[in-house]
Structures are given as structure tokens and as C-alpha cells.
Short mmCIF file of C-alpha atoms in Angstrom, two decimals:
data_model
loop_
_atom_site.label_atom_id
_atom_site.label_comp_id
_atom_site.label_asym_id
_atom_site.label_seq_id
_atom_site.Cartn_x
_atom_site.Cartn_y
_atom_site.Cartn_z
CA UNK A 1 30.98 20.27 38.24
CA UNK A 2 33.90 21.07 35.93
CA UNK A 3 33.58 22.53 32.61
CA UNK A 4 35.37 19.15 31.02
CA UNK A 5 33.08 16.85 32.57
CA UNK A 6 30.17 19.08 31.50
CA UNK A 7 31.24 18.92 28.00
CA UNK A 8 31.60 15.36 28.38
CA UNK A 9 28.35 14.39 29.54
CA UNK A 10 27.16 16.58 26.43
CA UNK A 11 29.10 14.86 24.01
CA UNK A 12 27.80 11.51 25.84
CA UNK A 13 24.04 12.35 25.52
CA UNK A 14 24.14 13.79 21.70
CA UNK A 15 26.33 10.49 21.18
CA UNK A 16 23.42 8.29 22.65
CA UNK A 17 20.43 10.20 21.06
CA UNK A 18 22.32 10.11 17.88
CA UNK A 19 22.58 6.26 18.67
CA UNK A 20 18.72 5.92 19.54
CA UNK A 21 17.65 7.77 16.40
CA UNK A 22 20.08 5.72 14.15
CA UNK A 23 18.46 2.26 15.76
CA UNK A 24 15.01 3.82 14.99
CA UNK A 25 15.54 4.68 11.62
CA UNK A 26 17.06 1.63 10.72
CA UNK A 27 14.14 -0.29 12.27
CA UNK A 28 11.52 1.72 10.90
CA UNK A 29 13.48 1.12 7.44
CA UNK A 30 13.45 -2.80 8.17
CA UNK A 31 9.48 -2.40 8.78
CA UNK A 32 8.69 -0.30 5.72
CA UNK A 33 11.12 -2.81 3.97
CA UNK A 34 9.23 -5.81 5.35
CA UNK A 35 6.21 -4.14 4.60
CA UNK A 36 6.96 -3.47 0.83
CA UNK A 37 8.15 -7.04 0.10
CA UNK A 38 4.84 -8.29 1.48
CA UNK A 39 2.63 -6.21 -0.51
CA UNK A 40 0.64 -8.24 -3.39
CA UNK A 41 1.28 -6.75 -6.79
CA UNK A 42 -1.32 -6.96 -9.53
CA UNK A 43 -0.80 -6.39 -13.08
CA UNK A 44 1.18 -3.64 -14.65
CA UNK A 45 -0.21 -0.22 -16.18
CA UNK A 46 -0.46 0.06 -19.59
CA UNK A 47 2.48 1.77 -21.09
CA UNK A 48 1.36 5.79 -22.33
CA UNK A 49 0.03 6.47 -25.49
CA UNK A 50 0.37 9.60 -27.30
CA UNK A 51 1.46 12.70 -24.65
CA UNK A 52 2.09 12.81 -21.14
CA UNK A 53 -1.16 15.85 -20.70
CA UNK A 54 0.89 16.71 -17.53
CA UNK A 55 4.81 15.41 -17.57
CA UNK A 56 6.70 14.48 -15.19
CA UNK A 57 3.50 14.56 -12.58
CA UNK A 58 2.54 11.25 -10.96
CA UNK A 59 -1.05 10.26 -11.09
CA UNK A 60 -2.04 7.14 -8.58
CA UNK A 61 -5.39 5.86 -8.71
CA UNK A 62 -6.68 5.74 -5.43
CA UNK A 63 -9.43 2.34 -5.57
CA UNK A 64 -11.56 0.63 -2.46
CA UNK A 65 -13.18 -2.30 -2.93
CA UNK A 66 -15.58 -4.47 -0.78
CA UNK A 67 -13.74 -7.29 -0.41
CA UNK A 68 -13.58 -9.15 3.47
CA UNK A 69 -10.90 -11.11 2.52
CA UNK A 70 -8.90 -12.45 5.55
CA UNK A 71 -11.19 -10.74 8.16
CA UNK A 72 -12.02 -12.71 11.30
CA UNK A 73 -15.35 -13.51 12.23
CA UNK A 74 -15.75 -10.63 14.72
CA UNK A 75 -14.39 -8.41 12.23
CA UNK A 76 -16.92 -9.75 9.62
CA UNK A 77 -19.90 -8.72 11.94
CA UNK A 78 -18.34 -5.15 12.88
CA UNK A 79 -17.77 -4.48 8.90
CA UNK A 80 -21.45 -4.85 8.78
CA UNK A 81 -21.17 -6.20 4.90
CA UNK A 82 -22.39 -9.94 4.99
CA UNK A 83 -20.27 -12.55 4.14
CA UNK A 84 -20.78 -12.61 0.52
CA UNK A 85 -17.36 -13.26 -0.94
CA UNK A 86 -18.59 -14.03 -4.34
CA UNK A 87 -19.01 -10.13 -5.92
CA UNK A 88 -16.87 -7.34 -5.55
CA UNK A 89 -17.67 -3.92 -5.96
CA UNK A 90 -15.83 -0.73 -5.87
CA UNK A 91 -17.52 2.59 -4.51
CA UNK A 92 -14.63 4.60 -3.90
CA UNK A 93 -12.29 6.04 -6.91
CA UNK A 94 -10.10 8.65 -6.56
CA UNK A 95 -6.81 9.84 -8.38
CA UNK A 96 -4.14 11.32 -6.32
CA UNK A 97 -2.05 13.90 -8.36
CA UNK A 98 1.26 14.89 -6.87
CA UNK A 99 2.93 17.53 -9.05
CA UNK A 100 6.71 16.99 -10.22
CA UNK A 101 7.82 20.68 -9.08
CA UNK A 102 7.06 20.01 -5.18
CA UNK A 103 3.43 22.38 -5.68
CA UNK A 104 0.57 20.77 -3.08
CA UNK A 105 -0.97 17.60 -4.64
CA UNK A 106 -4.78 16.84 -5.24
CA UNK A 107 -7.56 14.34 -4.73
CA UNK A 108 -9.75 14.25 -7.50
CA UNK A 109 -12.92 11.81 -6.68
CA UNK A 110 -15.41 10.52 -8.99
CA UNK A 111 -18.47 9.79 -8.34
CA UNK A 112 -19.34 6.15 -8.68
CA UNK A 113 -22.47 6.93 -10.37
CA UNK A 114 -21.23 8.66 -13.11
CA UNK A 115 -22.64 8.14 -16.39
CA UNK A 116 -20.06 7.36 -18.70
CA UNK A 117 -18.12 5.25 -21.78
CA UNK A 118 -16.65 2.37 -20.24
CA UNK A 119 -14.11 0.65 -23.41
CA UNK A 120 -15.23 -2.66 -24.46
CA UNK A 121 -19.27 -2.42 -22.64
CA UNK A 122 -20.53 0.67 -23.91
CA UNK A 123 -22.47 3.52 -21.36
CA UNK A 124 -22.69 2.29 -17.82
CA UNK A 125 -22.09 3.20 -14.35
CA UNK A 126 -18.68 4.13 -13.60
CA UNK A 127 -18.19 1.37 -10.57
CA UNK A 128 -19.69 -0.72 -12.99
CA UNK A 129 -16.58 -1.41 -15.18
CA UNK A 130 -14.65 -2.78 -12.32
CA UNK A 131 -17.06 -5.47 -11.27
CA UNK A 132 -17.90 -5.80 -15.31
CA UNK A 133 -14.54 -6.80 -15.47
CA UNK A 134 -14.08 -8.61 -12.80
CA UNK A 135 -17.10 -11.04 -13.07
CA UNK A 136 -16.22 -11.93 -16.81
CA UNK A 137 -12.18 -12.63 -15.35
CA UNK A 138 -13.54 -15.23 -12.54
CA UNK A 139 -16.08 -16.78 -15.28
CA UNK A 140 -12.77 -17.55 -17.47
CA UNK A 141 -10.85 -19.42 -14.85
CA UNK A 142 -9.07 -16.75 -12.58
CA UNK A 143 -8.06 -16.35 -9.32
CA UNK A 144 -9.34 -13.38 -7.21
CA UNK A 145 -6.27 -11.40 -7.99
CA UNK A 146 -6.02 -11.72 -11.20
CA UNK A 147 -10.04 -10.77 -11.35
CA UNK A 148 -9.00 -7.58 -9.45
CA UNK A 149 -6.37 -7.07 -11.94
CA UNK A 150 -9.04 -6.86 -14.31
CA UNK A 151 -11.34 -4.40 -12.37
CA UNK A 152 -9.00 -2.29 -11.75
CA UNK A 153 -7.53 -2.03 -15.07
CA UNK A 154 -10.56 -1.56 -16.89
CA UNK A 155 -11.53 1.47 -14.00
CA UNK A 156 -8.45 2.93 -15.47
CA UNK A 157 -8.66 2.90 -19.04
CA UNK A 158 -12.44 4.30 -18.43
CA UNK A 159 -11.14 7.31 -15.97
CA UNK A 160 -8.23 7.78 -18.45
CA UNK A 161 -10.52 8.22 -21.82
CA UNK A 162 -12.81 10.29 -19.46
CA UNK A 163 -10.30 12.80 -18.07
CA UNK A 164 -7.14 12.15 -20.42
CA UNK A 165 -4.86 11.78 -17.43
CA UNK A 166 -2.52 8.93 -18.30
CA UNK A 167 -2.67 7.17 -14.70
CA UNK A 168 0.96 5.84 -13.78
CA UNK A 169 0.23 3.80 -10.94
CA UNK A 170 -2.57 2.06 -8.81
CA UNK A 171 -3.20 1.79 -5.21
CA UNK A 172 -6.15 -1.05 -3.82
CA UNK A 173 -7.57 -1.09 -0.29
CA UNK A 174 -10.51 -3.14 0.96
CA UNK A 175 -12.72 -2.60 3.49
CA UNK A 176 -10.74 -4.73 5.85
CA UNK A 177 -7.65 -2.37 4.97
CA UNK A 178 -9.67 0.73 6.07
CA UNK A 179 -11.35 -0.94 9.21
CA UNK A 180 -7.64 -1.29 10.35
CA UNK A 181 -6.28 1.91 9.40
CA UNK A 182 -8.66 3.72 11.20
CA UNK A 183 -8.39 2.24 14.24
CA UNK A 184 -4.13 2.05 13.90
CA UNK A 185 -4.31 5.50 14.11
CA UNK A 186 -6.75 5.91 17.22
CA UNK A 187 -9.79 7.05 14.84
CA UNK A 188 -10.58 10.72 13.75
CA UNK A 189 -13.35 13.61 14.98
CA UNK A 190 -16.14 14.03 12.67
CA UNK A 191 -19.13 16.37 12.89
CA UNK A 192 -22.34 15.82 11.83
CA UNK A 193 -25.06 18.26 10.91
CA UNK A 194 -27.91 15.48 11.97
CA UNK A 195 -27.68 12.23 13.86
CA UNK A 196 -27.76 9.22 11.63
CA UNK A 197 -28.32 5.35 12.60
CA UNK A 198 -30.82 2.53 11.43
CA UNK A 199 -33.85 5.47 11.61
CA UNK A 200 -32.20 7.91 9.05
CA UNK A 201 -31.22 5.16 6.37
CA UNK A 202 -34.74 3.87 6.02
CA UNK A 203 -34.28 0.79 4.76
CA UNK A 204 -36.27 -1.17 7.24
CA UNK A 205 -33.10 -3.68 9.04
CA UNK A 206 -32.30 -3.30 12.23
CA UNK A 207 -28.94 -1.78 11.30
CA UNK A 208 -29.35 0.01 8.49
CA UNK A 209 -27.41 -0.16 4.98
CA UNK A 210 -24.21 1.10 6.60
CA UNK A 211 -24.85 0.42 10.03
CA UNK A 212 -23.92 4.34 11.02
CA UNK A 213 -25.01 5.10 14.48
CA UNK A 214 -23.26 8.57 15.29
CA UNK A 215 -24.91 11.59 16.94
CA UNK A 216 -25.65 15.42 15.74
CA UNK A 217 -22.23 16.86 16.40
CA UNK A 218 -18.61 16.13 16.94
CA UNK A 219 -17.68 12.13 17.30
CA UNK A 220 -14.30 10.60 17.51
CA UNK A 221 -14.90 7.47 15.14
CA UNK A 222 -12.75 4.50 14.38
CA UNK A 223 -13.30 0.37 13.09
CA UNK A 224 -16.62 -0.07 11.92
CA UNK A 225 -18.02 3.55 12.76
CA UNK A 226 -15.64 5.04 10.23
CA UNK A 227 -16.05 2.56 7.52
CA UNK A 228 -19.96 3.71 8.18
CA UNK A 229 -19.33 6.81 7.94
CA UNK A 230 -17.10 7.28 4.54
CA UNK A 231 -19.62 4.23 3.59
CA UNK A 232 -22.99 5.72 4.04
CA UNK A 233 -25.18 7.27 1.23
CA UNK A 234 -29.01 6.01 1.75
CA UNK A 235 -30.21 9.14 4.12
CA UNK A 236 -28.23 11.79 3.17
CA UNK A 237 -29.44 14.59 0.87
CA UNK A 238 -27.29 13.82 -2.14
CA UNK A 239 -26.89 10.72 -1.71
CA UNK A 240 -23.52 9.51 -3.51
CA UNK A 241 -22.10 13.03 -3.59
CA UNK A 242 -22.34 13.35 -0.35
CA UNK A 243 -20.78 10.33 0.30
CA UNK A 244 -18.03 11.63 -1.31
CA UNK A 245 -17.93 14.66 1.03
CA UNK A 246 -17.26 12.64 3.65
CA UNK A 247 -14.98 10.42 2.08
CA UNK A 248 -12.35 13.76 1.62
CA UNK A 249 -13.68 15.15 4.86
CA UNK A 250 -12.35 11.97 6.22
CA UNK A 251 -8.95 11.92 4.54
CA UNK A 252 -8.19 15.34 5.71
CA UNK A 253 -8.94 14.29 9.10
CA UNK A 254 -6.72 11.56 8.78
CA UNK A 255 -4.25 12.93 7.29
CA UNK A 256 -3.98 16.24 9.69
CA UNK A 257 -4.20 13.69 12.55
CA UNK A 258 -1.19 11.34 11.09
CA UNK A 259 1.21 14.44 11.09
CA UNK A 260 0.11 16.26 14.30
CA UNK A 261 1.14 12.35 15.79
CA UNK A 262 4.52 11.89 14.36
CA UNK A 263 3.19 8.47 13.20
CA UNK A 264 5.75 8.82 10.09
CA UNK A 265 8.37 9.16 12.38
CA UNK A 266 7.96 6.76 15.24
CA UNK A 267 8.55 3.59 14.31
CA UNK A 268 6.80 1.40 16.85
CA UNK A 269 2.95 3.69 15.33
CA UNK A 270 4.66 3.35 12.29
CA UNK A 271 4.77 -0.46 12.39
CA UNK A 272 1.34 -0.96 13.52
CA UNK A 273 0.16 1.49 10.52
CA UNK A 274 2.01 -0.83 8.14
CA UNK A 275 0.69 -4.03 9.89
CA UNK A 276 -2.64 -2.28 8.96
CA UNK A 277 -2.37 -2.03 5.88
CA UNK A 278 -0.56 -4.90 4.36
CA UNK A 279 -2.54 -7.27 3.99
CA UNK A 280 -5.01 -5.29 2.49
CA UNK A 281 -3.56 -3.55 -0.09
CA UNK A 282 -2.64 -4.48 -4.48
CA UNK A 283 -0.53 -2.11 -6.15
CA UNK A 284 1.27 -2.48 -9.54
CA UNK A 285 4.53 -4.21 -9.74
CA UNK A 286 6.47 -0.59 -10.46
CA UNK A 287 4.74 1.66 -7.73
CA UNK A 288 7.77 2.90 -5.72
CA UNK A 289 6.09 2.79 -2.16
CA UNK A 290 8.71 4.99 -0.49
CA UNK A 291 8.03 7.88 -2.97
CA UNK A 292 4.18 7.35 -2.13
CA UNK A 293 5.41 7.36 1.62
CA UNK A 294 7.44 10.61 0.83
CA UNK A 295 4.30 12.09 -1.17
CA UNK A 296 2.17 11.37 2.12
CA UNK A 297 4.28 13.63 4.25
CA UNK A 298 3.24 16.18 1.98
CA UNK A 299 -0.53 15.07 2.39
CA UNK A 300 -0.22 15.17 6.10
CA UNK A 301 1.50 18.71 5.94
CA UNK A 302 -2.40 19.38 5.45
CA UNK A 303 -1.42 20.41 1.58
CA UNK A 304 -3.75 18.74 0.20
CA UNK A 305 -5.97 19.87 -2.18
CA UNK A 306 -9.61 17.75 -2.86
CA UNK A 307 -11.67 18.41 -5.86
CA UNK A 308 -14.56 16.34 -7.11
CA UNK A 309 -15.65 15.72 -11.26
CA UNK A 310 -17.46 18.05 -12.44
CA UNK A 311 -21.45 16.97 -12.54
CA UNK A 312 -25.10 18.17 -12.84
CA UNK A 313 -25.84 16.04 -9.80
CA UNK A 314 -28.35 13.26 -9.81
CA UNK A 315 -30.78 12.09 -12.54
CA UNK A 316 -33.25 9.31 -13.93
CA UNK A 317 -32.79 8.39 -17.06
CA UNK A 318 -34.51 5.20 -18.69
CA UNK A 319 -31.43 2.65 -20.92
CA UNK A 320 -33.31 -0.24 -22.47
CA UNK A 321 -36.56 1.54 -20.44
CA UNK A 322 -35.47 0.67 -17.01
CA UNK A 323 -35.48 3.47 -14.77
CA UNK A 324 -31.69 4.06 -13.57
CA UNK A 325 -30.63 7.04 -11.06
CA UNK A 326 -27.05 8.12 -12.10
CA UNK A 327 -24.84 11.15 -11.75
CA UNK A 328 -24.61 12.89 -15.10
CA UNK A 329 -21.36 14.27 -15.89
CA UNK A 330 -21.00 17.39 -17.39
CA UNK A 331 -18.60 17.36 -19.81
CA UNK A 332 -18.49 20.39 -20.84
CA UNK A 333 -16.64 21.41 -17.71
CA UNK A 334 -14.32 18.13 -17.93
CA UNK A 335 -11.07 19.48 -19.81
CA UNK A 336 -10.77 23.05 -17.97
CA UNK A 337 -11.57 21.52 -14.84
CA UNK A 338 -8.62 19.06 -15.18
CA UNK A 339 -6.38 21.87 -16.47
CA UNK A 340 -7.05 24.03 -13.31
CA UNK A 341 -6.20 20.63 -11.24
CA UNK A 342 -3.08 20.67 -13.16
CA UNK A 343 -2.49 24.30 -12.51
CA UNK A 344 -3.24 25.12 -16.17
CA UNK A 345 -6.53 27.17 -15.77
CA UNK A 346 -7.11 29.91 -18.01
CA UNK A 347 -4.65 32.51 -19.01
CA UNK A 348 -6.21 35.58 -17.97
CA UNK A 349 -3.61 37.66 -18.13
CA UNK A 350 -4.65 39.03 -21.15
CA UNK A 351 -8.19 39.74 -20.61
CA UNK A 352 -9.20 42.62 -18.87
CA UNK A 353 -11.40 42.71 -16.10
CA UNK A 354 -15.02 43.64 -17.02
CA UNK A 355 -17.17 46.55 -14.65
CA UNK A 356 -18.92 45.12 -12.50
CA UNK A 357 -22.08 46.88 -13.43
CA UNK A 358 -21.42 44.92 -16.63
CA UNK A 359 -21.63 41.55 -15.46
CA UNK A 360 -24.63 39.74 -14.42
CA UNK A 361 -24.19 36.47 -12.38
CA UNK A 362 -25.47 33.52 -10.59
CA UNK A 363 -24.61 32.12 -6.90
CA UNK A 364 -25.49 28.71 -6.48
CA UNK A 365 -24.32 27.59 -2.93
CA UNK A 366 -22.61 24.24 -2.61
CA UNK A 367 -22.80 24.03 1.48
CA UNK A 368 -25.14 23.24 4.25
CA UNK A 369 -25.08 26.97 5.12
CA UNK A 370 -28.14 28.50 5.33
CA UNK A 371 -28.50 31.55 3.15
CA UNK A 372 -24.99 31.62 2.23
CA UNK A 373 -25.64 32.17 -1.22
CA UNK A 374 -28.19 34.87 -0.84
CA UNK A 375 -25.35 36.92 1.58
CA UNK A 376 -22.73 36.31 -0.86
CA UNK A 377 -25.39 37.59 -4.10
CA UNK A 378 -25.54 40.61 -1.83
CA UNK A 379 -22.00 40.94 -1.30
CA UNK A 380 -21.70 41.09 -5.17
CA UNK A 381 -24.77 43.64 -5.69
CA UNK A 382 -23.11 45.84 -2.73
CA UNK A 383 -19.99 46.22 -5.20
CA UNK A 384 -22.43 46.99 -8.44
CA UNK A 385 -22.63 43.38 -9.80
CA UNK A 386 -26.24 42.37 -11.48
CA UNK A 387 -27.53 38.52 -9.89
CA UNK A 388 -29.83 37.01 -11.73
CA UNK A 389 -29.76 33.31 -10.07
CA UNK A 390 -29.73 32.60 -6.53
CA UNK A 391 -30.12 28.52 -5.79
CA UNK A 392 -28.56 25.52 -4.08
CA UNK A 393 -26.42 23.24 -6.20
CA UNK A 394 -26.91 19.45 -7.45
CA UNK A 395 -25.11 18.03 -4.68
CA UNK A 396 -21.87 19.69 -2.00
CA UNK A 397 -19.03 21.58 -3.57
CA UNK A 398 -15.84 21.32 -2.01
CA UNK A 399 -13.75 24.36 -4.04
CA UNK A 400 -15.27 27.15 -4.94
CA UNK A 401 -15.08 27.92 -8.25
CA UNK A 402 -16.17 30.66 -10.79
CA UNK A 403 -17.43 29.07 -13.99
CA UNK A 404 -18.23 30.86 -17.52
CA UNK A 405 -19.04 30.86 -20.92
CA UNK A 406 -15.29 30.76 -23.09
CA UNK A 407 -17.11 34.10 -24.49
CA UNK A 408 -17.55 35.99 -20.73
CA UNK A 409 -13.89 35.84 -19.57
CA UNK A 410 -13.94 38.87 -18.68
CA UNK A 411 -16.98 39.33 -16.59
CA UNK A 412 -15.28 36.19 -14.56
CA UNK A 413 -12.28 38.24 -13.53
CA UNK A 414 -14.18 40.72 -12.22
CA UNK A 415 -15.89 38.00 -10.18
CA UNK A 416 -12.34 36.54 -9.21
CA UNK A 417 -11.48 40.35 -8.03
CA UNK A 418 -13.49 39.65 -5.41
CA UNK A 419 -13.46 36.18 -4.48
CA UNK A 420 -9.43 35.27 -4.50
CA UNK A 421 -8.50 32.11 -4.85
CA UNK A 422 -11.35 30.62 -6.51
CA UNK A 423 -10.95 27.81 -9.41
CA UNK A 424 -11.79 29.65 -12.67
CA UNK A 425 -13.39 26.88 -15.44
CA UNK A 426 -14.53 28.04 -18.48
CA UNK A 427 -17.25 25.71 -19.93
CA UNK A 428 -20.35 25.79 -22.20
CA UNK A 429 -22.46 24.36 -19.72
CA UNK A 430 -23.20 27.44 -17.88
CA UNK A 431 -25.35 30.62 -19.69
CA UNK A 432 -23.41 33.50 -17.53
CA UNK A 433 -20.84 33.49 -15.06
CA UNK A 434 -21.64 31.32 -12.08
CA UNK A 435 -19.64 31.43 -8.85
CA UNK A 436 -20.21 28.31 -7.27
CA UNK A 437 -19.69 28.59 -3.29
CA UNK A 438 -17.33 25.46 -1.69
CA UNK A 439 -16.52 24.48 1.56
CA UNK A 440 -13.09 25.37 1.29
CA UNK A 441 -14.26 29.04 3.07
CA UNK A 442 -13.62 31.57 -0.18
CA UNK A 443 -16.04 34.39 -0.32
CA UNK A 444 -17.03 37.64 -1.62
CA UNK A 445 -14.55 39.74 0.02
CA UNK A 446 -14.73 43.78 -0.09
CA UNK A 447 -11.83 44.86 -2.44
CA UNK A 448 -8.65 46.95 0.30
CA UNK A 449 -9.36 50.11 -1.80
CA UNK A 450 -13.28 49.99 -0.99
CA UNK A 451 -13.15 49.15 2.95
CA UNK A 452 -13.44 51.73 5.16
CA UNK A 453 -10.28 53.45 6.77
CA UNK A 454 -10.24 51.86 10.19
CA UNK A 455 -9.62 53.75 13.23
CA UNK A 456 -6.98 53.72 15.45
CA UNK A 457 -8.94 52.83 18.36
CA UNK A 458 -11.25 49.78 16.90
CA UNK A 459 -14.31 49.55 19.07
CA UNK A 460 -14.02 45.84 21.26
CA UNK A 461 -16.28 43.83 19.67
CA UNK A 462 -19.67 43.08 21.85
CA UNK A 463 -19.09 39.62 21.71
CA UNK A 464 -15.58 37.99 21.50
CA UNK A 465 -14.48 35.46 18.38
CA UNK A 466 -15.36 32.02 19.28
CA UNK A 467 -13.55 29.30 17.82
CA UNK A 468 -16.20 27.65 15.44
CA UNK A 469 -13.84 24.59 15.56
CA UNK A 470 -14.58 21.50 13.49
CA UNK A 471 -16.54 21.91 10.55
CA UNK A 472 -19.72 19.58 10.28
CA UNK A 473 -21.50 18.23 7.47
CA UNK A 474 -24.02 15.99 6.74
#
């Protein structure tokens, strides 16, 4: 074949796949922009009062509620949630922060039991102020929408006085939504540290609370078996916090699973995700949904960073003497912990790392490890550190984090020194510095200038590196 019709047929075939792409971006624009004019808008966020704590930044609150509006009746018995269409309730609240210089966004979730001030009803539950709000909207005349309007608004204002992050935009899924999502994208692999069905929740019904029925080990789950599984908290050693474990556990599945597929960039996934998801979402009337798109390519990248409020884990306390488990916030924590979120932690660069003979510490382990914290205590004793405290945490910690007393700054750099990258919060709630261990893998390392030399013929291990794989949880 000649050279001129070989450089013809080129030209042909980057001519047609230039054609195909252009059709496929132009119909995956018409879906997205079919997609957007069908979403429901509720009401708008309150304009901001007083400063912007972080800019230009956009902060979405992330909001599931129970609703089974427009599910079938088959999809009514695989949501295993009755048919109760009277209440709805909210157990999922999360605020997605994506920075305004391009730095990798974060999940911060709240628990739904946390105790705090909810404007206009005084100390309560933190899911509490949407359906508070919602119940007194449909006992003044209004439709469901506008009651959701009302939920989600007041959810705001509450998570807004609590963190002082003015929230610029709001995203609502229901369970339907979810149900769909997952199984749009083909479901996710979990693992789980212990099988849990009917048995584990103890409740006594043939299903259980969530209806979970997954083995020990790794599971691919979709539909019903996901929604149990982000769902579930009856059974599981912390109860809510866990929960809330698997809820980003989840997410990062998802999300890693959505970019490893292409799905943002094949239109035909693409327009089954968004037939998903429409009819199941509320947003405000100025939430720009191809930004959020554009800010989800970033979350698939497998950027994104989770963190979780700070707390003291579960409690009973007794309002108006009824006995009332909650999650107690601590508060103390609160305003560093959003500044490190916002990449505003401590300036350190002034202090000067302490000795470690100096500094006395406590490990509290925040995994399902066994003995993690005890090897890490030793890791810091190896390297001179003092360890007074060596215990479990309230419930699982996702980032590992070093907090301290304002007044001990210094004996937390020294701690840092050794652990890189974990989330510094100064706070009066601790007595000494207290690295916290997270799932997110940082550890007591050995400093370069203390490991041994190594030698230029390493030894072959006796047994080769397995790949541990997925991580499980409970």
C-alpha cells in the first residue's frame, strides 16, 4: 500500500473517532442537561452573615433521608423500610468541602447522635432538627417538599452555628436514590470483620433492623445489601459511629470504582447513573450541578479526604429524666479540628520540637487492630518517649491525629516527627499529648537518621509480601 493512501486512511480514522467522540460528548451533554432541568429544587440558602471562615471554598451539605417516595412495590420490600410515608428522618449528614485552590476536598460526617443546640428547639439530637422541622412544616399546610425544605434548612443553620462553616449549597438523596445508585454502578466490594444478618442485630424480626445479611470477609454488594450495609448500626460495636465508618468506607469504594470505570466519560453508564439519581435527589435553586460533576472527578481521582466531628463517643445522659443514649461532642476540639480540615492547623513553625524524653503521651487506637496501640506505644518508648495511656477509643477513627493541650505544642511536634502526616488539633479536652491511631495507615515510623545502614545485599525475606488487599471493618 502506498504511502498516500496510508496517510489517507489515517486522516480518515482520526476524522471518524474525532466524529464519534464529538457525538458522545454532545449526547452525554444533552443527558446531564436533561438531567439538571429535571432535578427538584428546594428552597434557597440563607445568604452569609458576617465572614466567609474559609473564602472562596465551596461547602455542600451532603443529606439522606428515608423517604420511599416513587419506589415500586418490589422496591419497597427490597428497601426493607415499611411503607410508612408519613415521617421522615435523616441519618446521614455530611459536608463536602472542595477547596477553591484545586487542594483534595473532604467529607466531614456528623454523627446523627450528636448532642447539640439546634436554633429555635433548644438541645436535641442532631437528626432531630430535620424531622423537628419537618413535622411542624406538614402540620401548617405544606407539601412534602416544602417540609423537606424545612428539614433541611434547619440541619443547616444547626451544623453552621456548630462548626461556623457557612454552607453554600445542599445536596438531598433518599433511600430510593441510593438503592439505584448502587446498583447503576454494578455495586462495590466490602469486607467485613464478622458476618452480620438477622442473628447479629438482635432485635428479634426475622430480618433484622437493616435487613444486612453479608458474610465475614470480602462481598460485592449492591440494591438493598448496600443500603444495609451504610444503614446498619444495631450490632456493631459503636453503634452510630460505626455506621459512619462504613458510610465513608462506602463512598471511597464508590468513588474509586466510578473512575477505574470511565462512568464520567461514557455516556450510555453515564445516562443510567443520571437516570439513578434524578428522581431522587433536592438541591437548592443555585447549586451549579456541572461544577459538583467537575468536583466529583476529583473525588473519584481517589483524593478524597474523610474526617468525622470530633466526639467522646457514646453516653447516657437523663433530659427531663428520661434516659437518652447520644454522642457527646467535644467541643473543645471543634474549632482546630475544622481549621486543620481547612488546611489551617496550627502554625508550628515557630515552636520547637520538644526531646522526646521530655514528652509523655497517650495512644488510644481507633481501629479493629489488635494491639496496634500497644506496638505503636512501643514504637514511641523505642525512640525515648514516656506513655502513660494505652486504650481503645470511643468509637473508629478514620485520620490519625495528634491532639494536645494549646500549652504542650511542643511535645506534639516531636510526636509529629515521627508519625508524618498526622492531623495536629490542639484542644483542652485532652491532659497530654494524645496520638490517636486512624485507619488511614499513619504510624510511628523510625526517623532516616536512626534506621540502620542497610546492606547492599538485603537478606530475601523468609516469606514474600502478600497483598493484604481490601481493608475490612466491622
Amino acid at each position: 500500500m502506498t504511502r498516500y493512501r496510508w496517510g489517507t486512511l489515517v486522516r480518515l480514522g482520526v476524522a471518524a473517532l474525532a466524529f464519534v467522540l464529538l457525538l458522545a460528548s454532545g449526547y452525554a451533554w444533552a443527558q446531564f442537561k436533561t438531567f439538571t432541568d429535571g432535578v427538584p429544587h428546594g428552597d434557597a440558602v440563607p445568604a452569609l452573615v458576617g465572614t466567609d471562615l474559609d473564602g472562596g471554598a465551596q461547602n455542600v451539605l451532603l443529606i439522606g433521608n428515608d423517604s420511599r417516595a416513587g419506589a415500586t412495590r418490589a422496591e419497597l420490600l427490597a428497601l426493607h423500610t415499611g411503607t410508612d410515608t408519613t415521617t421522615v428522618n435523616t441519618d446521614t449528614m455530611m459536608i463536602l468541602h472542595v477547596p477553591a485552590d484545586g487542594s483534595d476536598p473532604s467529607i466531614i460526617s456528623f454523627p446523627r447522635d450528636s448532642w447539640v443546640d439546634i436554633p429555635d428547639y433548644g438541645k436535641g439530637k442532631l437528626n432531630s432538627a430535620y424531622s423537628d422541622a419537618f413535622n411542624h412544616a406538614m402540620a401548617h399546610g405544606a407539601i412534602e417538599r416544602e417540609a423537606e425544605s424545612a428539614g433541611i434548612l434547619l440541619t443547616l443553620r444547626t451544623l453552621t452555628q456548630l462548626t461556623g462553616l457557612h454552607i453554600d449549597h445542599y445536596v438531598q438523596i433518599n433511600l430510593l436514590g441510593f438503592y439505584r445508585i448502587s446498583e447503576a454502578i454494578g455495586g462495590v466490594q466490602v469486607c467485613l470483620l464478622h458476618a452480620q444478618n438477622k442473628n447479629t442485630e438482635t432485635d428479634g424480626t426475622r430480618h433484622g433492623f437493616s435487613g444486612i445479611n453479608l458474610p465475614k470477609g470480602v462481598s460485592t454488594i449492591a440494591g438493598a445489601q448496600a443500603l444495609a450495609f451504610v444503614r446498619q448500626r444495631h450490632g456493631l460495636p459503636h453503634g452510630d459511629l460505626d455506621r459512619i465508618r462504613r458510610q465513608q468506607y462506602f463512598l471511597d469504594a464508590a468513588f474509586s470504582k466510578i473512575a477505574r470505570s470511565g462512568m464520567l466519560l461514557n455516556p450510555f453508564k453515564l445516562h443510567d447513573l443520571l437516570g439513578a439519581i434524578s428522581s431522587s435527589l433536592l438541591t437548592d435553586p443555585s447549586l451549579d450541578l456541572l461544577s459538583l460533576a467537575r468536583s466529583f472527578e476529583l473525588l473519584s481521582a481517589g483524593q478524597l479526604q474523610f474526617a468525622t466531628l470530633p466526639n467522646n463517643g457514646p453516653q447516657l445522659i437523663y433530659p427531663d429524666g428520661v434516659e437518652t443514649s447520644i454522642v457527646q461532642v467535644d467541643r473543645a476540639a471543634v474549632p482546630s479540628f475544622i481549621a486543620s480540615v481547612l488546611g489551617r492547623g496550627p502554625n508550628l513553625a515557630a515552636v520547637r520540637a520538644a526531646r522526646p524524653a521530655t514528652v509523655t503521651a497517650d495512644v488510644l487506637n481507633g481501629t479493629e487492630t489488635a494491639r496496634l496501640g500497644a506496638r505503636n506505644a512501643g514504637a514511641l518508648e523505642r525512640q525515648g518517649f514516656h506513655v502513660d495511656i494505652v486504650d481503645s477509643t470511643p468509637g473508629p477513627a478514620v485520620t490519625t491525629s495528634i491532639e494536645y493541650p494549646p500549652n504542650q505544642a511542643a511535645g506534639a511536634k516531636a510526636v509529629l516527627a515521627v508519625v508524618p502526616g498526622a492531623r495536629m488539633i490542639p484542644t483542652g479536652s485532652v491532659h497530654r499529648v494524645t496520638l490517636i491511631l486512624g485507619s488511614d495507615g499513619r504510624r510511628v515510623t523510625t526517623p532516616v537518621a536512626q534506621r540502620p545502614p542497610t546492606s547492599a545485599h538485603p537478606a530475601r525475606p523468609a516469606h514474600p509480601k502478600r497483598n493484604r488487599g481490601i481493608q475490612c471493618i466491622n
